Each structure stands twice: as structure tokens, then as C-alpha cells.
CSV table of C-alpha atoms and ligand atoms in Angstrom, one decimal:
chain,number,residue,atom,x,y,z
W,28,UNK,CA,-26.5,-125.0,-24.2
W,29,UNK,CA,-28.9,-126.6,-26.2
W,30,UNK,CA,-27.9,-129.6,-28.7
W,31,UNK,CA,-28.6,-127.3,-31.4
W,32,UNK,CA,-26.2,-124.7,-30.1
W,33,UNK,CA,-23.7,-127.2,-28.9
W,34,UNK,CA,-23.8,-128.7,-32.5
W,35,UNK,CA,-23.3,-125.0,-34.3
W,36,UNK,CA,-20.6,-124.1,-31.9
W,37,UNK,CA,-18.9,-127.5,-32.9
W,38,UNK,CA,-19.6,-126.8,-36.5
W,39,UNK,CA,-18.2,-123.4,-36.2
W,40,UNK,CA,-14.8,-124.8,-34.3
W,41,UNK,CA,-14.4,-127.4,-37.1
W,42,UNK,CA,-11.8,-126.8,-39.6
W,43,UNK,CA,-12.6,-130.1,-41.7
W,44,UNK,CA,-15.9,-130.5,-41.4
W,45,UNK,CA,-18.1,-133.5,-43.3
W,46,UNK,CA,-21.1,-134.5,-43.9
W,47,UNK,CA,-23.1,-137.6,-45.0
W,48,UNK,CA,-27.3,-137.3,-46.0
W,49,UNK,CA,-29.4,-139.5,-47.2
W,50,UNK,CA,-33.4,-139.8,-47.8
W,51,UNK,CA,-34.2,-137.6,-44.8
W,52,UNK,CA,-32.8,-134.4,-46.4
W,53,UNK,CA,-34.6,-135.2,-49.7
W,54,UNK,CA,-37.9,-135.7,-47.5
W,55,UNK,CA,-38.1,-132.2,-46.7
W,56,UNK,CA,-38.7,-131.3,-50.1
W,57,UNK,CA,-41.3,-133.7,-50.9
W,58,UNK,CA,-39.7,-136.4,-52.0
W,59,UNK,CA,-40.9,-139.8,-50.9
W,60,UNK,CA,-38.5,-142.7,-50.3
W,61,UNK,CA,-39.9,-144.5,-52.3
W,62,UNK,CA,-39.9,-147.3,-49.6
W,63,UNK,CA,-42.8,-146.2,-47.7
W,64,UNK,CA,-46.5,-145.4,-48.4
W,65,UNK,CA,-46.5,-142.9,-51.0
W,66,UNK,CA,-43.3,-143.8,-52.6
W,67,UNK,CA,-45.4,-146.5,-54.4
W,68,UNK,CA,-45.6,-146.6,-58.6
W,69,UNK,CA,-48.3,-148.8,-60.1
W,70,UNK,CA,-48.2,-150.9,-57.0
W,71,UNK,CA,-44.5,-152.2,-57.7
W,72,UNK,CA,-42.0,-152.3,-54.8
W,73,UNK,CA,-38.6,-150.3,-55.2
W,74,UNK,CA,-36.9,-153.8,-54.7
W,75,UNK,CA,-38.6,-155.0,-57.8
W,76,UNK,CA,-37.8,-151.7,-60.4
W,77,UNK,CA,-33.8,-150.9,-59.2
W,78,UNK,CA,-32.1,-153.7,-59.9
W,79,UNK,CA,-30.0,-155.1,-63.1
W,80,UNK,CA,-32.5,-157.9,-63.5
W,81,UNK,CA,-35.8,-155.8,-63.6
W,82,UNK,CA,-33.8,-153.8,-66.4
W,83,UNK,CA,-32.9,-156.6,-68.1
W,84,UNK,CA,-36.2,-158.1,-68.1
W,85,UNK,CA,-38.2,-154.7,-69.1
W,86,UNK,CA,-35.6,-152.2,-69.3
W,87,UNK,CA,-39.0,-149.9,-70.4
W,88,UNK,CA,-41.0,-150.5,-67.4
W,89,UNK,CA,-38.1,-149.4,-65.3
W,90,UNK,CA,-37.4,-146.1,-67.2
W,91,UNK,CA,-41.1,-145.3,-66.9
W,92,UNK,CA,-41.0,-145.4,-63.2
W,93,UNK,CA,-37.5,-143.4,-63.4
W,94,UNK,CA,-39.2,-141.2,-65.8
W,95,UNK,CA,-42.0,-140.5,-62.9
W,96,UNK,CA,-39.6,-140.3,-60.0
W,97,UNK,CA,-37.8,-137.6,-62.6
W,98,UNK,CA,-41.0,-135.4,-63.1
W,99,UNK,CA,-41.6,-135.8,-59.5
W,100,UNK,CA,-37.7,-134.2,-58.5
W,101,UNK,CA,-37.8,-131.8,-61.5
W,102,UNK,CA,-40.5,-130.1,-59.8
W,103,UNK,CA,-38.8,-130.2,-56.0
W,104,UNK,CA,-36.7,-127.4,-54.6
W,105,UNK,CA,-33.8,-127.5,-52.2
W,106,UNK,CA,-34.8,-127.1,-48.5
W,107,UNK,CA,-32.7,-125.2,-45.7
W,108,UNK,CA,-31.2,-128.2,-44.8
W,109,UNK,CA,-29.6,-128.7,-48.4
W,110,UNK,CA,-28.9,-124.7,-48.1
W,111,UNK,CA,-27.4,-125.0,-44.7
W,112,UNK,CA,-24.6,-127.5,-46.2
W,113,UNK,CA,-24.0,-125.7,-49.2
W,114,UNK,CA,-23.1,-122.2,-46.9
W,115,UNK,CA,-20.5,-125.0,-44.8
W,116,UNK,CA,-19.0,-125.6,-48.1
W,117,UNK,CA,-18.6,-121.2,-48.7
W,118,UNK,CA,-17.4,-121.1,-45.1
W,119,UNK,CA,-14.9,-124.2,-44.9
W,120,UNK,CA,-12.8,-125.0,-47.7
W,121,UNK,CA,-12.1,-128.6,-46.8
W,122,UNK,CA,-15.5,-129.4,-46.2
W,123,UNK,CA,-16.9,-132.5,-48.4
W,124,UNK,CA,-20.7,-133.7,-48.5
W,125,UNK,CA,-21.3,-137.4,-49.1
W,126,UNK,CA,-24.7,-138.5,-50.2
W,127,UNK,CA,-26.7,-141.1,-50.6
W,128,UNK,CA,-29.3,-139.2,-52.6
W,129,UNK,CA,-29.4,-139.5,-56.4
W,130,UNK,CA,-31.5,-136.2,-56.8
W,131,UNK,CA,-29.3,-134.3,-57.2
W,132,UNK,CA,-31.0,-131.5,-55.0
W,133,UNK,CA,-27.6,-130.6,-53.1
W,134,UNK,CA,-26.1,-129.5,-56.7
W,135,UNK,CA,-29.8,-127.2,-57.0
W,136,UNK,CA,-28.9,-125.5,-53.7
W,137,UNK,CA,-25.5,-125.2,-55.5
W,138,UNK,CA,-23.1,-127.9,-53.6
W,139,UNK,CA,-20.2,-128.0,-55.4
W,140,UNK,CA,-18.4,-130.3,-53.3
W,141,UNK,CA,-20.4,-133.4,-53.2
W,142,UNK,CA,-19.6,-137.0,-53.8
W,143,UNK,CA,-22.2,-139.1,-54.6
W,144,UNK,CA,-22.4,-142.8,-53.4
W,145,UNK,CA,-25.6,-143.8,-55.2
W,146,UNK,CA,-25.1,-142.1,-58.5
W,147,UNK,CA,-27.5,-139.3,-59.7
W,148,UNK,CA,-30.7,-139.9,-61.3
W,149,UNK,CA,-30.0,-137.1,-64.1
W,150,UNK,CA,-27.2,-138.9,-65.8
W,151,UNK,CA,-27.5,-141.6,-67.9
W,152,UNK,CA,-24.7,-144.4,-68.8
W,153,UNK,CA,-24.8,-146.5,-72.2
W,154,UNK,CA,-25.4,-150.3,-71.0
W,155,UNK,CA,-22.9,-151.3,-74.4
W,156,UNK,CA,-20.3,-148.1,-74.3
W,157,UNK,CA,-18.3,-146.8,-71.4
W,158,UNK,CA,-20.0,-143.5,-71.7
W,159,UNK,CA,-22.2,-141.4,-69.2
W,160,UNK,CA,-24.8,-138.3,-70.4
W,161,UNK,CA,-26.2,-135.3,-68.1
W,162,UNK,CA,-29.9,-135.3,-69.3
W,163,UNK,CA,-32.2,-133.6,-67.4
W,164,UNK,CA,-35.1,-134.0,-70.1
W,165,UNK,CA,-38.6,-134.6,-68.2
W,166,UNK,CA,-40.0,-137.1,-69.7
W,167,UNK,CA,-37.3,-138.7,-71.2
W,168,UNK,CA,-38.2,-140.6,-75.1
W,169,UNK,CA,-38.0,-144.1,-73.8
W,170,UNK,CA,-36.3,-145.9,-73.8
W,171,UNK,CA,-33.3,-143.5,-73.6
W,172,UNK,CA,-30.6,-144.5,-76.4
W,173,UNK,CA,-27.0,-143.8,-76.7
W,174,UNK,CA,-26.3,-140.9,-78.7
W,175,UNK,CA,-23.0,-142.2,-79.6
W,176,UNK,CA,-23.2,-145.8,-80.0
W,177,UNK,CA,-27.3,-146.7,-80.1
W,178,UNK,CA,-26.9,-148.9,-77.1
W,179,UNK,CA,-29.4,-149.1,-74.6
W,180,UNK,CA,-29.0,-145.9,-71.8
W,181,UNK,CA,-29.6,-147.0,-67.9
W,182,UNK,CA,-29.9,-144.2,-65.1
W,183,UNK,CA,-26.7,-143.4,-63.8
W,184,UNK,CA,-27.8,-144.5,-60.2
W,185,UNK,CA,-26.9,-147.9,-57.6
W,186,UNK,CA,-29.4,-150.7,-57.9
W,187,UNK,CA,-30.1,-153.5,-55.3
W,188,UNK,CA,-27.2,-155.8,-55.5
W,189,UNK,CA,-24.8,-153.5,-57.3
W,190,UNK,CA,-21.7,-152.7,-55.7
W,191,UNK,CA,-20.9,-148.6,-54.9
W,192,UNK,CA,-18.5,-146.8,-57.3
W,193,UNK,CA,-15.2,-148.1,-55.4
W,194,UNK,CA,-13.4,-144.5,-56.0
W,195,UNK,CA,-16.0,-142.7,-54.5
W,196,UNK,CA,-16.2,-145.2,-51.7
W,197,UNK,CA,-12.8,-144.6,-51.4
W,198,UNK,CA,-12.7,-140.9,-51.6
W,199,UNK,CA,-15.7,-140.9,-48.9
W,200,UNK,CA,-13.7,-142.9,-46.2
W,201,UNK,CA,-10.6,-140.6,-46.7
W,202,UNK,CA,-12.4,-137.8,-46.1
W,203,UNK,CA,-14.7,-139.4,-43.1
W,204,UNK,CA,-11.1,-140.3,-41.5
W,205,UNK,CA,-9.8,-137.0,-42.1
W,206,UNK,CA,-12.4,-134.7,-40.6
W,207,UNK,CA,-12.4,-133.2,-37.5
W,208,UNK,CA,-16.4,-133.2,-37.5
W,209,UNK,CA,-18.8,-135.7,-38.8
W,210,UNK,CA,-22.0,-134.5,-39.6
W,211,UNK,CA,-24.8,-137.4,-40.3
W,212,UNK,CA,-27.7,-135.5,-41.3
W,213,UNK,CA,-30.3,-137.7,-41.0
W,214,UNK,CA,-33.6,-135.1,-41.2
W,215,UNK,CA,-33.6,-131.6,-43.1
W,216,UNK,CA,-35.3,-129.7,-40.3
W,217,UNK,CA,-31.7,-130.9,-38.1
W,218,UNK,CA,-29.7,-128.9,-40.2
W,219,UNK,CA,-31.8,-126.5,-41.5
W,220,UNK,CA,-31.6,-125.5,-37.2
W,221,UNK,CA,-28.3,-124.7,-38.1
W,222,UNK,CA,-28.7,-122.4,-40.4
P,313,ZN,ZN1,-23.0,-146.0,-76.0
């Protein structure tokens, strides 16, 4: 058997199956890491854009380059590797996805099932209210501003030196303990061979 067969018959056995991507699924659909050549914006390194002091400092400089990164997704379809996992979640009712994508790409190839560990780029939380917005508005008027209180919006994603949401931590470990297969899919073309 090849490790692709070996891999689908395990899939196939599995009863609680779960999986955890990350930039390699994305990559597929052409979208750059942004950590890597290509993924550069005005010559600014990720490291110095996602985090709460950049925002803080230029909270428009930072929606401009989340702006572009939004354009860039908008335009991006899913890829068989994000359509392989949404068929697992059709096929096995315990199945959970955990990502570390913010694209929210999974949700185009209609996951339903998926917990997200880095946020999602196309929802928007209020920096002075406890409130979070679905926007998917390309481009956004910037800076973005709290329909309900005026406060200034943020993207709804994980910057460098933030913690990750503790509940959806927590939910993700459960569920990692609890399955009887753990699938780390670390390229699209891996699991798009599953298909
Ligand atoms: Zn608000």
C-alpha cells in the first residue's frame, strides 16, 4: 500500500476523525504566507503589521495592508484539499477541523465544523465595545468604525504576542484527545490525494 492508500484506508476506519491546517492549505489557492517572498506589502515584514502595537501606533497603516491581504483572499477559491475536509465532515459526524488560517477559505468550500485558532480575517471586533461584525466589504472605508458604538474596529484575527482564544484552545485539545485519527494537513495537494 502506498502512504496515500494507507492514509485513506485509515481515514475511512476512523470514526472521530480530526484535522488541523495551517498556511500550506491556503498555499494552494494562491495565497502567500505572507512570511516569505511574495507575501511582502510595501516592504513591511508581517512581524511589524500584526501586532497590538503597530495598531496602536497606525491603526490605518495596518488596515491598509489587511485591506490588501482581503482583496487578495476575496478573489481565491477553495482547493481540493479544503474540499477533501469538508466531504470528511458529510461523511463523519464527529469530525472537527482546527485551523490556523484566518481566510476563511474552509467556510467557502462549506466547512461547517471548523474552529478557528487565529480568528478570521472577515470579522471585525470594536477595540472600545465587546462586539464582533462579519464584513466581508473589499475594500473596507478605513479605518473600519463601530457601527454601534463609533469605536475603533480591529480584524478579528491573532497578532504576534496575543494569546489564542482560551475556549477554542480548549475546545481544540478536547477534540485532538478525543479522536481516533489526527490529521495534520500540512500541504493542500496531501489531502486533495485523498479525495
Ligand atoms: Zn463598539
Amino acid at each position: 500500500m502506498s502512504p496515500v492508500e494507507e492514509l485513506r484506508a485509515r481515514v475511512k476506519d476512523s470514526n472521530r476523525p480530526c484535522a488541523l491546517t495551517g498556511a500550506g492549505v491556503s498555499a494552494e489557492s494562491g495565497i502567500a504566507t505572507f512570511r516569505g517572498a511574495g507575501g511582502l506589502w510595501r516592504n513591511f515584514k508581517p512581524e511589524d503589521l500584526a501586532t497590538p502595537e503597530a495598531f496602536a501606533r497606525d491603526p490605518k497603516l495596518v488596515w491598509e495592508w489587511y485591506d490588501w491581504r482581503r482583496g487578495l483572499i476575496a478573489k481565491a477559491q477553495a482547493n481540493p484539499g479544503h474540499w477533501f475536509l469538508a466531504k470528511l465532515e458529510i461523511e463523519k459526524p464527529e469530525f472537527w477541523l482546527i485551523t490556523q488560517n484566518v481566510d476563511g477559505l474552509h467556510q467557502k468550500a462549506v466547512s461547517r465544523r471548523v474552529l478557528e485558532l487565529h480568528g478570521n480575517i472577515w470579522r471585525l471586533r470594536c477595540t472600545s465595545c465587546p462586539k464582533f461584525f462579519q464584513d466581508e466589504r473589499v475594500p473596507l472605508p478605513l479605518p473600519p468604525r463601530c457601527p454601534s458604538c463609533g469605536g475603533l474596529l480591529r480584524p478579528g484575527v491573532v497578532w504576534f504576542g496575543e494569546s489564542l482564544p482560551e475556549g477554542t484552545l480548549t475546545r481544540s485539545r478536547e477534540l485532538a484527545q478525543k479522536a481516533d485519527l489526527f490529521i495534520k494537513g500540512k500541504s493542500g495537494e496531501v489531502l486533495a490525494g485523498l479525495l
